[in-house]
């Protein structure tokens, strides 16, 4: 399966990119930890799923141990894991209290950029193949029409209908820049619409971001890369970012949760052009 791209128009008339069309990655699903280990065991491996799961658990525990010893951990070609803190300020150095001023400890990840065999943006692009979601949908619709046509013929000849193809023409993609949606051809839909963001995705000094959601829904967000839940910070007013930030948000209404909307707001030196860096 190639990297799926959805082409959509920027409708925020307060940005320089208004009216332009951009490609955004569409995720088909979020693979669970167990699914990844199962895939490892089936991917030209001599080890069973239990062995792969045990190794992965050991790796995870050892990485956490090293991170909590104030070490950075490089993870192959992908990049480096490290810790960062959220801290409140003190008027004087001697007034800074580690137990009081440190508000949070976050796990961060920096993609490799400098090594010869890195997986930076350019290297990833060389490794990837792309497909427009529109082309995929049209292809599935053709397959569905063909299946329906064959089913009608079979119905007339054999007195039975062909049950295949009724869902194969549908594509339940996530909102561009989101995670946790359905899979191609699943035929399902979200009961709660995902939140939408407005604000400059690239900035030199700061950017103000507003989050909108369906009527009657509560919106919860994170800025540390973690997946938001009802226990996360509830959105109440526009957010101001002065550093590169990954914003994730969900909408919850009547106990139902939307998919996660994710967007990266990138601080630049002013020479980054008008490309939109969106996940």
PDB file of C-alpha atoms in Angstrom, residues 14-123:
ATOM      1  CA  UNK A  14      -6.381  34.851   7.110  1.00  0.00           C
ATOM      2  CA  UNK A  15      -3.316  33.039   5.758  1.00  0.00           C
ATOM      3  CA  UNK A  16      -1.094  33.663   2.747  1.00  0.00           C
ATOM      4  CA  UNK A  17      -1.857  30.126   1.614  1.00  0.00           C
ATOM      5  CA  UNK A  18      -5.601  30.824   1.248  1.00  0.00           C
ATOM      6  CA  UNK A  19      -7.084  29.244  -1.861  1.00  0.00           C
ATOM      7  CA  UNK A  20      -4.067  27.064  -2.600  1.00  0.00           C
ATOM      8  CA  UNK A  21      -4.265  23.279  -2.814  1.00  0.00           C
ATOM      9  CA  UNK A  22      -2.099  21.036  -0.636  1.00  0.00           C
ATOM     10  CA  UNK A  23      -1.529  17.343  -0.231  1.00  0.00           C
ATOM     11  CA  UNK A  24      -2.012  15.768   3.179  1.00  0.00           C
ATOM     12  CA  UNK A  25      -1.310  12.236   4.352  1.00  0.00           C
ATOM     13  CA  UNK A  26      -4.409  10.171   5.116  1.00  0.00           C
ATOM     14  CA  UNK A  27      -3.898   7.411   7.695  1.00  0.00           C
ATOM     15  CA  UNK A  28      -5.883   4.228   7.138  1.00  0.00           C
ATOM     16  CA  UNK A  29      -5.575   2.949  10.705  1.00  0.00           C
ATOM     17  CA  UNK A  30      -3.508   3.084  13.890  1.00  0.00           C
ATOM     18  CA  UNK A  31      -1.604  -0.196  14.260  1.00  0.00           C
ATOM     19  CA  UNK A  32      -1.621  -1.476  17.824  1.00  0.00           C
ATOM     20  CA  UNK A  33       1.490  -2.660  19.643  1.00  0.00           C
ATOM     21  CA  UNK A  34       0.320  -6.283  19.433  1.00  0.00           C
ATOM     22  CA  UNK A  35      -0.453  -5.951  15.721  1.00  0.00           C
ATOM     23  CA  UNK A  36       3.041  -4.634  15.073  1.00  0.00           C
ATOM     24  CA  UNK A  37       4.634  -7.566  16.907  1.00  0.00           C
ATOM     25  CA  UNK A  38       2.414  -9.990  14.990  1.00  0.00           C
ATOM     26  CA  UNK A  39       3.471  -8.336  11.733  1.00  0.00           C
ATOM     27  CA  UNK A  40       7.126  -8.676  12.764  1.00  0.00           C
ATOM     28  CA  UNK A  41       6.662 -12.427  13.340  1.00  0.00           C
ATOM     29  CA  UNK A  42       5.082 -12.861   9.900  1.00  0.00           C
ATOM     30  CA  UNK A  43       7.532 -10.640   8.038  1.00  0.00           C
ATOM     31  CA  UNK A  44      10.251 -13.088   6.916  1.00  0.00           C
ATOM     32  CA  UNK A  45      11.023 -13.910  10.556  1.00  0.00           C
ATOM     33  CA  UNK A  46      12.040 -17.185  12.168  1.00  0.00           C
ATOM     34  CA  UNK A  47      10.629 -15.976  15.498  1.00  0.00           C
ATOM     35  CA  UNK A  48       7.042 -16.433  16.650  1.00  0.00           C
ATOM     36  CA  UNK A  49       4.668 -13.680  17.771  1.00  0.00           C
ATOM     37  CA  UNK A  50       5.338 -14.340  21.480  1.00  0.00           C
ATOM     38  CA  UNK A  51       9.110 -13.996  20.985  1.00  0.00           C
ATOM     39  CA  UNK A  52       8.709 -10.762  19.020  1.00  0.00           C
ATOM     40  CA  UNK A  53       6.366  -9.408  21.696  1.00  0.00           C
ATOM     41  CA  UNK A  54       8.841 -10.335  24.447  1.00  0.00           C
ATOM     42  CA  UNK A  55      11.751  -8.659  22.648  1.00  0.00           C
ATOM     43  CA  UNK A  56       9.668  -5.547  21.959  1.00  0.00           C
ATOM     44  CA  UNK A  57       8.600  -5.338  25.618  1.00  0.00           C
ATOM     45  CA  UNK A  58      12.205  -5.684  26.767  1.00  0.00           C
ATOM     46  CA  UNK A  59      13.323  -3.020  24.294  1.00  0.00           C
ATOM     47  CA  UNK A  60      10.589  -0.653  25.484  1.00  0.00           C
ATOM     48  CA  UNK A  61      11.460  -1.154  29.167  1.00  0.00           C
ATOM     49  CA  UNK A  62      15.197  -0.687  28.563  1.00  0.00           C
ATOM     50  CA  UNK A  63      14.609   2.466  26.510  1.00  0.00           C
ATOM     51  CA  UNK A  64      12.477   3.939  29.297  1.00  0.00           C
ATOM     52  CA  UNK A  65      15.138   3.041  31.871  1.00  0.00           C
ATOM     53  CA  UNK A  66      17.850   4.807  29.867  1.00  0.00           C
ATOM     54  CA  UNK A  67      15.664   7.855  29.183  1.00  0.00           C
ATOM     55  CA  UNK A  68      14.980   8.221  32.912  1.00  0.00           C
ATOM     56  CA  UNK A  69      18.754   8.261  33.431  1.00  0.00           C
ATOM     57  CA  UNK A  70      18.859  11.436  31.332  1.00  0.00           C
ATOM     58  CA  UNK A  71      20.148   9.702  28.218  1.00  0.00           C
ATOM     59  CA  UNK A  72      18.987  10.092  24.640  1.00  0.00           C
ATOM     60  CA  UNK A  73      18.224   6.831  22.841  1.00  0.00           C
ATOM     61  CA  UNK A  74      18.835   6.517  19.113  1.00  0.00           C
ATOM     62  CA  UNK A  75      16.398   4.161  17.395  1.00  0.00           C
ATOM     63  CA  UNK A  76      18.114   2.950  14.241  1.00  0.00           C
ATOM     64  CA  UNK A  77      17.560   5.078  11.150  1.00  0.00           C
ATOM     65  CA  UNK A  78      14.296   6.488  12.483  1.00  0.00           C
ATOM     66  CA  UNK A  79      15.708   9.011  14.925  1.00  0.00           C
ATOM     67  CA  UNK A  80      16.290   9.697  18.608  1.00  0.00           C
ATOM     68  CA  UNK A  81      14.023   9.552  21.652  1.00  0.00           C
ATOM     69  CA  UNK A  82      14.613  12.024  24.482  1.00  0.00           C
ATOM     70  CA  UNK A  83      12.840  13.654  27.418  1.00  0.00           C
ATOM     71  CA  UNK A  84      11.663  17.230  27.791  1.00  0.00           C
ATOM     72  CA  UNK A  85      10.058  19.094  30.682  1.00  0.00           C
ATOM     73  CA  UNK A  86       7.263  21.606  30.939  1.00  0.00           C
ATOM     74  CA  UNK A  87       8.269  24.181  33.486  1.00  0.00           C
ATOM     75  CA  UNK A  88       6.901  27.317  35.086  1.00  0.00           C
ATOM     76  CA  UNK A  89       9.262  30.230  35.578  1.00  0.00           C
ATOM     77  CA  UNK A  90      10.801  31.643  38.727  1.00  0.00           C
ATOM     78  CA  UNK A  91      11.840  35.256  39.265  1.00  0.00           C
ATOM     79  CA  UNK A  92      15.210  34.196  40.676  1.00  0.00           C
ATOM     80  CA  UNK A  93      17.395  31.125  40.151  1.00  0.00           C
ATOM     81  CA  UNK A  94      17.408  30.374  43.866  1.00  0.00           C
ATOM     82  CA  UNK A  95      13.600  30.418  43.879  1.00  0.00           C
ATOM     83  CA  UNK A  96      13.352  27.643  41.288  1.00  0.00           C
ATOM     84  CA  UNK A  97      12.001  24.480  42.931  1.00  0.00           C
ATOM     85  CA  UNK A  98      12.257  21.243  40.941  1.00  0.00           C
ATOM     86  CA  UNK A  99       9.255  19.739  42.693  1.00  0.00           C
ATOM     87  CA  UNK A 100       7.057  22.781  42.139  1.00  0.00           C
ATOM     88  CA  UNK A 101       8.204  24.453  38.928  1.00  0.00           C
ATOM     89  CA  UNK A 102       8.451  21.292  36.821  1.00  0.00           C
ATOM     90  CA  UNK A 103       4.887  20.658  35.654  1.00  0.00           C
ATOM     91  CA  UNK A 104       5.383  17.721  33.302  1.00  0.00           C
ATOM     92  CA  UNK A 105       7.908  15.296  31.799  1.00  0.00           C
ATOM     93  CA  UNK A 106       7.358  14.373  28.157  1.00  0.00           C
ATOM     94  CA  UNK A 107       8.692  11.784  25.767  1.00  0.00           C
ATOM     95  CA  UNK A 108       9.905  13.391  22.535  1.00  0.00           C
ATOM     96  CA  UNK A 109      11.212  12.101  19.229  1.00  0.00           C
ATOM     97  CA  UNK A 110      13.557  13.781  16.752  1.00  0.00           C
ATOM     98  CA  UNK A 111      13.759  12.217  13.259  1.00  0.00           C
ATOM     99  CA  UNK A 112      17.284  11.560  11.957  1.00  0.00           C
ATOM    100  CA  UNK A 113      18.567  14.347   9.732  1.00  0.00           C
ATOM    101  CA  UNK A 114      22.348  14.309   9.511  1.00  0.00           C
ATOM    102  CA  UNK A 115      23.459  10.682   9.107  1.00  0.00           C
ATOM    103  CA  UNK A 116      24.197   9.333   5.649  1.00  0.00           C
ATOM    104  CA  UNK A 117      21.485   6.669   5.976  1.00  0.00           C
ATOM    105  CA  UNK A 118      18.972   8.865   7.750  1.00  0.00           C
ATOM    106  CA  UNK A 119      15.197   8.967   7.355  1.00  0.00           C
ATOM    107  CA  UNK A 120      14.833  12.717   6.982  1.00  0.00           C
ATOM    108  CA  UNK A 121      12.067  14.236   4.892  1.00  0.00           C
ATOM    109  CA  UNK A 122      13.996  13.918   1.618  1.00  0.00           C
ATOM    110  CA  UNK A 123      15.121  10.364   2.327  1.00  0.00           C
TER     111      UNK A 123
END
